[in-house]
């Protein structure tokens, strides 16, 4: 455990700091006699790019984001760092003789803004996808719960009919209703209003099946199942439109 902490400290803190420190030291070693704005800017900008790259290497694997988001951010950052370094070298070694330093700063600013914009959009899209996945998963769980509940109610009703044949008059509509509930799709449960009505149907059917068997219950079950079946079919049709 202690060895792991030591390794993590070296890999996550000491090594990155050493790399950035060596880079800055090299700039000072090769510092011209009269360092200008371009020299200091290059030193700061290269250090920033190194810190950015090292931050991705050290922190990204442990980040709780999706794999797709990680890859998108890595690609954007690698492209940004590569283009920035190419531009830095091109301007410092060639273009600085003829072009004003304002052009150098302008290109760096544009590249940085584009990189931030791309990463921000990726984060937004990933957040939307995660929300959608969570919503679909929740709808699936609700649907499975209704499906299982309907199967249980169907078994309960069959046992009641076996023990009390007078309930047989409600057999067809109750069976059709339970089958409709057991084959319900997540699309229906995605609508809060529809989900509430479906839950109410299940709850009311459960309550009725808990009542003592009688001719009155048989007629009540039959009427309730027929009305609920119409409502359920309407909900399914409204989702398909």
Short mmCIF file of C-alpha atoms in Angstrom, two decimals:
data_model
loop_
_atom_site.label_atom_id
_atom_site.label_comp_id
_atom_site.label_asym_id
_atom_site.label_seq_id
_atom_site.Cartn_x
_atom_site.Cartn_y
_atom_site.Cartn_z
CA UNK A 1 0.00 0.00 0.00
CA UNK A 2 2.83 2.36 0.94
CA UNK A 3 4.70 1.43 -2.25
CA UNK A 4 1.63 2.27 -4.33
CA UNK A 5 1.38 5.69 -2.71
CA UNK A 6 5.04 6.35 -3.42
CA UNK A 7 4.65 5.28 -7.05
CA UNK A 8 1.55 7.44 -7.45
CA UNK A 9 3.32 10.43 -5.90
CA UNK A 10 6.27 10.06 -8.26
CA UNK A 11 4.11 9.44 -11.36
CA UNK A 12 1.42 12.02 -10.65
CA UNK A 13 3.38 14.86 -9.06
CA UNK A 14 7.16 14.62 -9.08
CA UNK A 15 7.61 13.43 -12.68
CA UNK A 16 5.32 16.09 -14.25
CA UNK A 17 6.93 18.84 -12.17
CA UNK A 18 10.39 17.62 -13.19
CA UNK A 19 9.46 17.65 -16.88
CA UNK A 20 8.10 21.19 -16.74
CA UNK A 21 11.09 22.35 -14.66
CA UNK A 22 13.57 20.86 -17.14
CA UNK A 23 11.72 22.56 -20.02
CA UNK A 24 11.89 25.95 -18.32
CA UNK A 25 15.56 25.37 -17.45
CA UNK A 26 16.36 24.59 -21.09
CA UNK A 27 14.75 27.84 -22.14
CA UNK A 28 17.00 29.71 -19.74
CA UNK A 29 20.06 27.75 -20.91
CA UNK A 30 19.42 28.75 -24.54
CA UNK A 31 18.18 32.21 -23.65
CA UNK A 32 19.40 34.84 -26.12
CA UNK A 33 21.30 37.88 -24.93
CA UNK A 34 18.23 40.06 -25.37
CA UNK A 35 15.16 37.86 -24.87
CA UNK A 36 12.10 39.51 -26.27
CA UNK A 37 8.36 39.01 -25.91
CA UNK A 38 8.43 36.01 -28.25
CA UNK A 39 10.95 34.16 -26.08
CA UNK A 40 9.01 34.58 -22.84
CA UNK A 41 5.75 33.80 -24.57
CA UNK A 42 7.16 30.59 -26.02
CA UNK A 43 8.47 29.50 -22.63
CA UNK A 44 5.14 30.05 -20.92
CA UNK A 45 3.13 28.55 -23.79
CA UNK A 46 5.29 25.41 -24.09
CA UNK A 47 5.02 24.91 -20.33
CA UNK A 48 1.25 25.27 -20.56
CA UNK A 49 1.06 22.68 -23.37
CA UNK A 50 3.22 20.28 -21.38
CA UNK A 51 1.05 20.70 -18.28
CA UNK A 52 -2.06 20.13 -20.40
CA UNK A 53 -0.67 16.93 -21.92
CA UNK A 54 0.60 15.62 -18.59
CA UNK A 55 -2.73 16.41 -16.93
CA UNK A 56 -4.52 14.25 -19.48
CA UNK A 57 -2.03 11.42 -19.05
CA UNK A 58 -2.21 11.50 -15.24
CA UNK A 59 -5.83 12.42 -14.53
CA UNK A 60 -7.91 11.23 -17.48
CA UNK A 61 -7.82 7.45 -16.76
CA UNK A 62 -9.24 8.04 -13.27
CA UNK A 63 -11.89 10.51 -14.41
CA UNK A 64 -15.47 9.31 -14.11
CA UNK A 65 -16.52 10.28 -17.63
CA UNK A 66 -17.50 7.94 -20.46
CA UNK A 67 -14.92 6.27 -22.69
CA UNK A 68 -16.25 8.15 -25.72
CA UNK A 69 -15.81 11.51 -23.98
CA UNK A 70 -12.29 10.62 -22.87
CA UNK A 71 -11.26 9.70 -26.41
CA UNK A 72 -12.86 12.81 -27.90
CA UNK A 73 -11.11 15.11 -25.43
CA UNK A 74 -7.79 13.33 -25.94
CA UNK A 75 -8.07 13.65 -29.73
CA UNK A 76 -9.00 17.34 -29.53
CA UNK A 77 -6.18 18.04 -27.07
CA UNK A 78 -3.53 16.13 -29.03
CA UNK A 79 -4.54 17.93 -32.22
CA UNK A 80 -4.51 21.27 -30.40
CA UNK A 81 -1.08 20.63 -28.85
CA UNK A 82 0.40 19.37 -32.13
CA UNK A 83 -0.86 22.31 -34.21
CA UNK A 84 0.21 24.78 -31.50
CA UNK A 85 3.75 23.37 -31.38
CA UNK A 86 4.02 23.41 -35.17
CA UNK A 87 2.82 27.01 -35.24
CA UNK A 88 5.22 27.95 -32.42
CA UNK A 89 8.22 26.50 -34.26
CA UNK A 90 7.15 27.86 -37.64
CA UNK A 91 6.71 31.38 -36.37
CA UNK A 92 9.81 31.39 -34.14
CA UNK A 93 12.17 29.99 -36.76
CA UNK A 94 10.76 31.43 -39.98
CA UNK A 95 7.85 33.85 -39.85
CA UNK A 96 9.05 36.07 -36.99
CA UNK A 97 11.36 37.89 -39.40
CA UNK A 98 8.51 39.16 -41.55
CA UNK A 99 5.28 38.86 -39.53
CA UNK A 100 4.28 40.90 -36.49
CA UNK A 101 4.00 39.11 -33.15
CA UNK A 102 0.32 40.07 -33.08
CA UNK A 103 -0.25 37.39 -35.71
CA UNK A 104 1.42 34.84 -33.43
CA UNK A 105 -0.84 35.74 -30.51
CA UNK A 106 -3.92 35.82 -32.74
CA UNK A 107 -3.37 32.28 -34.05
CA UNK A 108 -2.67 30.96 -30.53
CA UNK A 109 -5.85 32.62 -29.27
CA UNK A 110 -7.96 31.19 -32.10
CA UNK A 111 -6.55 27.67 -31.58
CA UNK A 112 -7.16 27.85 -27.84
CA UNK A 113 -10.74 29.09 -28.27
CA UNK A 114 -11.49 26.32 -30.82
CA UNK A 115 -10.04 23.70 -28.48
CA UNK A 116 -12.08 24.95 -25.50
CA UNK A 117 -15.22 25.12 -27.67
CA UNK A 118 -14.72 21.55 -28.97
CA UNK A 119 -14.16 20.15 -25.46
CA UNK A 120 -17.14 22.09 -24.08
CA UNK A 121 -19.44 20.79 -26.82
CA UNK A 122 -18.18 17.25 -26.18
CA UNK A 123 -18.96 17.60 -22.48
CA UNK A 124 -22.45 18.91 -23.32
CA UNK A 125 -23.20 16.08 -25.77
CA UNK A 126 -21.86 13.49 -23.32
CA UNK A 127 -24.03 14.94 -20.55
CA UNK A 128 -27.11 14.75 -22.78
CA UNK A 129 -26.29 11.15 -23.73
CA UNK A 130 -25.78 10.15 -20.10
CA UNK A 131 -29.13 11.72 -19.18
CA UNK A 132 -30.84 9.90 -22.05
CA UNK A 133 -29.27 6.58 -21.07
CA UNK A 134 -30.29 7.08 -17.44
CA UNK A 135 -33.85 7.93 -18.50
CA UNK A 136 -34.08 4.87 -20.76
CA UNK A 137 -32.72 2.67 -17.99
CA UNK A 138 -35.27 4.06 -15.54
CA UNK A 139 -38.09 3.49 -18.06
CA UNK A 140 -36.87 -0.06 -18.58
CA UNK A 141 -36.89 -0.73 -14.82
CA UNK A 142 -40.41 0.68 -14.46
CA UNK A 143 -41.60 -1.38 -17.42
CA UNK A 144 -40.06 -4.59 -16.04
CA UNK A 145 -41.73 -3.92 -12.70
CA UNK A 146 -45.14 -3.50 -14.38
CA UNK A 147 -44.58 -6.61 -16.54
CA UNK A 148 -43.68 -8.73 -13.52
CA UNK A 149 -46.55 -7.32 -11.48
CA UNK A 150 -49.01 -8.12 -14.29
CA UNK A 151 -47.75 -11.72 -14.49
CA UNK A 152 -48.17 -12.06 -10.74
CA UNK A 153 -51.72 -10.66 -10.89
CA UNK A 154 -52.55 -13.06 -13.72
CA UNK A 155 -51.42 -16.04 -11.65
CA UNK A 156 -53.36 -14.75 -8.66
CA UNK A 157 -56.53 -14.34 -10.73
CA UNK A 158 -56.25 -17.86 -12.15
CA UNK A 159 -55.98 -19.30 -8.66
CA UNK A 160 -59.03 -17.29 -7.61
CA UNK A 161 -61.04 -18.55 -10.61
CA UNK A 162 -60.07 -22.13 -9.76
CA UNK A 163 -61.28 -21.66 -6.21
CA UNK A 164 -64.28 -19.48 -7.14
CA UNK A 165 -65.75 -20.38 -10.56
CA UNK A 166 -68.20 -17.43 -10.40
CA UNK A 167 -65.25 -15.14 -11.22
CA UNK A 168 -64.95 -16.86 -14.60
CA UNK A 169 -67.17 -14.19 -16.22
CA UNK A 170 -64.29 -11.74 -15.83
CA UNK A 171 -61.68 -14.19 -17.11
CA UNK A 172 -61.42 -12.92 -20.70
CA UNK A 173 -61.10 -9.16 -20.02
CA UNK A 174 -58.80 -9.64 -16.98
CA UNK A 175 -56.57 -12.01 -18.96
CA UNK A 176 -56.41 -9.54 -21.86
CA UNK A 177 -55.59 -6.68 -19.48
CA UNK A 178 -52.81 -8.61 -17.75
CA UNK A 179 -51.33 -9.62 -21.10
CA UNK A 180 -51.45 -5.99 -22.20
CA UNK A 181 -49.62 -4.92 -19.05
CA UNK A 182 -47.07 -7.75 -19.27
CA UNK A 183 -46.17 -6.77 -22.86
CA UNK A 184 -45.99 -3.05 -22.15
CA UNK A 185 -43.11 -1.25 -23.88
CA UNK A 186 -40.74 1.26 -22.23
CA UNK A 187 -42.03 3.92 -24.65
CA UNK A 188 -45.32 4.05 -22.74
CA UNK A 189 -43.56 4.48 -19.40
CA UNK A 190 -41.48 7.32 -20.85
CA UNK A 191 -44.57 9.54 -20.71
CA UNK A 192 -45.14 10.55 -17.06
CA UNK A 193 -48.91 10.86 -17.54
CA UNK A 194 -49.17 7.46 -19.21
CA UNK A 195 -46.91 5.88 -16.58
CA UNK A 196 -49.14 7.23 -13.80
CA UNK A 197 -52.28 5.83 -15.44
CA UNK A 198 -50.63 2.43 -15.95
CA UNK A 199 -49.54 2.32 -12.31
CA UNK A 200 -53.06 3.24 -11.24
CA UNK A 201 -54.50 0.38 -13.32
CA UNK A 202 -52.11 -2.10 -11.68
CA UNK A 203 -52.86 -0.79 -8.20
CA UNK A 204 -56.63 -0.90 -8.71
CA UNK A 205 -56.50 -4.41 -10.16
CA UNK A 206 -54.37 -5.52 -7.22
CA UNK A 207 -56.89 -4.03 -4.80
CA UNK A 208 -59.83 -5.74 -6.49
CA UNK A 209 -58.11 -9.12 -6.47
CA UNK A 210 -57.64 -8.69 -2.73
CA UNK A 211 -61.40 -8.44 -2.17
CA UNK A 212 -63.48 -11.49 -1.16
CA UNK A 213 -64.75 -13.47 -4.16
CA UNK A 214 -68.41 -12.86 -5.05
CA UNK A 215 -70.73 -12.27 -8.00
CA UNK A 216 -70.45 -8.55 -7.32
CA UNK A 217 -66.64 -8.74 -7.52
CA UNK A 218 -66.91 -10.72 -10.76
CA UNK A 219 -69.04 -8.00 -12.40
CA UNK A 220 -66.82 -5.26 -10.96
CA UNK A 221 -63.68 -6.99 -12.22
CA UNK A 222 -65.19 -7.49 -15.66
CA UNK A 223 -66.21 -3.82 -15.99
CA UNK A 224 -62.92 -2.55 -14.61
CA UNK A 225 -60.83 -4.80 -16.87
CA UNK A 226 -62.79 -3.80 -19.99
CA UNK A 227 -62.45 -0.09 -19.23
CA UNK A 228 -58.79 -0.39 -18.29
CA UNK A 229 -58.03 -2.39 -21.42
CA UNK A 230 -59.50 0.38 -23.57
CA UNK A 231 -57.41 2.95 -21.68
CA UNK A 232 -54.25 0.86 -22.05
CA UNK A 233 -54.76 0.41 -25.79
CA UNK A 234 -55.28 4.15 -26.17
CA UNK A 235 -52.03 4.83 -24.34
CA UNK A 236 -50.15 2.42 -26.59
CA UNK A 237 -51.63 4.00 -29.73
CA UNK A 238 -50.76 7.51 -28.53
CA UNK A 239 -47.12 6.47 -28.10
CA UNK A 240 -46.93 5.05 -31.64
CA UNK A 241 -48.14 8.32 -33.24
#
